CSV table of C-alpha atoms in Angstrom, one decimal:
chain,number,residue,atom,x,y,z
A,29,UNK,CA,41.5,152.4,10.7
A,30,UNK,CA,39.2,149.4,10.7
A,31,UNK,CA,36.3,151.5,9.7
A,32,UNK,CA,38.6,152.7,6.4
A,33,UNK,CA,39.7,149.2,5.5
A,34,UNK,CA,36.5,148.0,6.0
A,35,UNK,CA,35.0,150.7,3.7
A,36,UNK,CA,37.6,150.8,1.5
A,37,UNK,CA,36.8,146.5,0.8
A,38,UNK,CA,33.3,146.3,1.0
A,39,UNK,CA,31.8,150.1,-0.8
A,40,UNK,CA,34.7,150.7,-2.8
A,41,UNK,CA,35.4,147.2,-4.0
A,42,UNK,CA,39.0,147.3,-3.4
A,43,UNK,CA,41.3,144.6,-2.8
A,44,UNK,CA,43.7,145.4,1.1
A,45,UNK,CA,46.5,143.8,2.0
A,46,UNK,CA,46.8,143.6,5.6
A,47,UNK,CA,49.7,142.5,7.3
A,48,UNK,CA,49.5,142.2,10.9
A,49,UNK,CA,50.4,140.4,14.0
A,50,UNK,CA,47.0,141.2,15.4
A,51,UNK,CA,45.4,137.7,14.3
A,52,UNK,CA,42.1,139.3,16.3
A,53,UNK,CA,41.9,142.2,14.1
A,54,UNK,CA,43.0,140.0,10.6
A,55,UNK,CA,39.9,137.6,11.7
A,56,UNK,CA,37.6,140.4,12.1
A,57,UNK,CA,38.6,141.8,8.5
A,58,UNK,CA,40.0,139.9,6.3
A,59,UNK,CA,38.0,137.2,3.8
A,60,UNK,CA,41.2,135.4,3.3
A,61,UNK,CA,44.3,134.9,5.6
A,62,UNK,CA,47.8,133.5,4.4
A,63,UNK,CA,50.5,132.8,7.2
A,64,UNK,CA,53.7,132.9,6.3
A,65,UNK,CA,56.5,131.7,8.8
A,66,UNK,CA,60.3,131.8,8.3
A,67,UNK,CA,59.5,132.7,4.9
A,68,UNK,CA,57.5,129.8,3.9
A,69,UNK,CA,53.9,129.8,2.9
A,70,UNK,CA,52.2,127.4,5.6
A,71,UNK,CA,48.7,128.4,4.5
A,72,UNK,CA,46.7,130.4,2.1
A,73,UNK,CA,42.8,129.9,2.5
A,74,UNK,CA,39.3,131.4,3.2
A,75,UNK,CA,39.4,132.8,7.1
A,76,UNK,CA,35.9,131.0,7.7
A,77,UNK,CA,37.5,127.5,6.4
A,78,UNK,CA,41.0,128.0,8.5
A,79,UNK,CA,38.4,128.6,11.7
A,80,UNK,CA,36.7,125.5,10.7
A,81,UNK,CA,40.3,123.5,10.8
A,82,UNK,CA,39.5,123.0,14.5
A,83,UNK,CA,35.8,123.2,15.0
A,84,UNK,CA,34.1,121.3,17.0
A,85,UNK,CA,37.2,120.3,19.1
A,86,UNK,CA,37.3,123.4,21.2
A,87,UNK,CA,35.4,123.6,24.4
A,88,UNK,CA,34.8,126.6,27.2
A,89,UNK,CA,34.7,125.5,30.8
A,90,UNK,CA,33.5,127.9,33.1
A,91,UNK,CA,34.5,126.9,37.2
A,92,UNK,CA,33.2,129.2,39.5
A,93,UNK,CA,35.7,131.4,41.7
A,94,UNK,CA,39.6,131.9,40.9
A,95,UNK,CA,41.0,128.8,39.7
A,96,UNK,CA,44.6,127.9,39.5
A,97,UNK,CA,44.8,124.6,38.2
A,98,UNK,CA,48.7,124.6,39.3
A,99,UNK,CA,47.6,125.5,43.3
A,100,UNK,CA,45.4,121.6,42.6
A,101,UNK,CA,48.8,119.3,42.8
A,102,UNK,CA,48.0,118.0,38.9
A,103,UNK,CA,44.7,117.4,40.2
A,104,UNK,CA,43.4,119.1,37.5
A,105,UNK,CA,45.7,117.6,35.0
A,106,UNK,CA,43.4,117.6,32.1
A,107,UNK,CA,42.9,121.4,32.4
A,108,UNK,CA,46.9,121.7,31.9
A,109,UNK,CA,47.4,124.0,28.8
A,110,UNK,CA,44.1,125.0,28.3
A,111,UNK,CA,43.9,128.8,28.0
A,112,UNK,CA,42.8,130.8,31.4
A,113,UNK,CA,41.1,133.8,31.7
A,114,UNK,CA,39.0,136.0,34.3
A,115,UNK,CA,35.8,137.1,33.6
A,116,UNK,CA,32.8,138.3,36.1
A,117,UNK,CA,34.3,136.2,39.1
A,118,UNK,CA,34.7,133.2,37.2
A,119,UNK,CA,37.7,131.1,35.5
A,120,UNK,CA,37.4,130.6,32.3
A,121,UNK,CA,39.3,127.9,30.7
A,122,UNK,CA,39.2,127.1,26.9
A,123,UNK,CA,40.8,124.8,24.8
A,124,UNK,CA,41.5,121.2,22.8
A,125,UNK,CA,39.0,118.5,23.8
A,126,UNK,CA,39.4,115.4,21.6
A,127,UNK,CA,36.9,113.1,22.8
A,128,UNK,CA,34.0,112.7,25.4
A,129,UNK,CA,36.0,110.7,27.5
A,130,UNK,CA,38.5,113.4,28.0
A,131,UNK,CA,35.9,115.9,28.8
A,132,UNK,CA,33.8,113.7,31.3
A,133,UNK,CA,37.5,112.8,33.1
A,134,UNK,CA,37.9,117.1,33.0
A,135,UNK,CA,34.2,117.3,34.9
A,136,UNK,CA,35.0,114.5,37.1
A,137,UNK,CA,38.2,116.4,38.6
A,138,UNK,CA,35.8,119.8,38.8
A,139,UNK,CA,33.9,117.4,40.5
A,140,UNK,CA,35.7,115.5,43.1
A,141,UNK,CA,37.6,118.6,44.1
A,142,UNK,CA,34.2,120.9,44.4
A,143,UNK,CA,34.5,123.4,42.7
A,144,UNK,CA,31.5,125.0,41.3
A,145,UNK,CA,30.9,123.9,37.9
A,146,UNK,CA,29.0,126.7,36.0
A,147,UNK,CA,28.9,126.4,32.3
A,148,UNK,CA,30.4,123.7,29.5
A,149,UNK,CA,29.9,124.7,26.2
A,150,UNK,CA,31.8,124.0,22.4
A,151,UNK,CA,33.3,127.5,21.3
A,152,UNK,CA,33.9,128.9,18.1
A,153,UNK,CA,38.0,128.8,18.0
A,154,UNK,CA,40.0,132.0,17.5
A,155,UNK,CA,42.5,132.3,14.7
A,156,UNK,CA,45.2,132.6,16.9
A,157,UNK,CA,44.1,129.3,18.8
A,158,UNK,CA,43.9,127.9,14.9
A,159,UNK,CA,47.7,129.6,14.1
A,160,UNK,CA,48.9,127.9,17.3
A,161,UNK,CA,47.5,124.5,16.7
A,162,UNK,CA,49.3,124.9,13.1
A,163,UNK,CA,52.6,126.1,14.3
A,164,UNK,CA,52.3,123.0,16.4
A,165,UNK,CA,51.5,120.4,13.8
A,166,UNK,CA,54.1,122.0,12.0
A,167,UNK,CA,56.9,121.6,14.7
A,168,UNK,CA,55.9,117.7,15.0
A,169,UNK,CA,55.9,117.1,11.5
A,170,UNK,CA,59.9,118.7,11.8
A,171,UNK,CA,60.2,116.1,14.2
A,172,UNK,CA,60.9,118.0,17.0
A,173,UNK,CA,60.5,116.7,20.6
């Protein structure tokens, strides 16, 4: 099906509406994404300029091993929300960073409780990390708790 929408856009020049929960698959085909929630038109821009919303804020922290940040007491407090995956052995957290500060305070905890540090690096974010940060901004600005 991607092969066919992909063709069907870029040979035969036509215009597809996708609608889809998949954000993976809508970042990987569509030019231009709109989300809609409870009806109302939140946004309605260029993919590439909704994944640059929050570039540059989002970091992958690779620790060595299985970590569970909730087995560390709040010992790895700044690591608290971030998104945690599995991959080759590893733990792999990625998420938010707003300032140096915060992520020299998230290596000083890797640190003091020795865990192997293996890899910081800035990563792109996903547009489902960018439709999450906006659902979010979007329940403050309602004023909710």
């Amino acid at each position: 099906v991607k092969q066919w929408i992909r063709t069907l856009s870029a040979q035969e020049g036509k215009t597809v509406v996708l609608t889809t929960h998949q954000l993976d698959m809508a970042q990987e085909l569509c030019d231009r994404v709109a989300i809609i929630r409870n009806g109302e038109l939140m946004t309605d821009q260029p993919t590439y300029e909704l994944l640059r919303l929050f570039q540059g804020e989002y970091y992958e922290i690779v620790i060595g091993g299985s970590v569970d940040p909730a087995h560390y007491n709040g010992r790895l407090a700044h690591l608290t929300g971030f998104h945690c995956t599995q991959e080759n052995g590893h733990s792999v957290f990625a998420g938010p960073i707003r300032n140096q500060d915060e992520l020299v305070a998230i290596i000083g905890e890797v640190h003091a409780l020795d865990l192997p540090l293996v890899s910081v690096q800035k990563s792109e974010p996903s547009l489902e990390e960018v439709f999450v940060r906006l659902l979010e901004a979007e329940h403050q600005k309602e004023g909710a708790p």
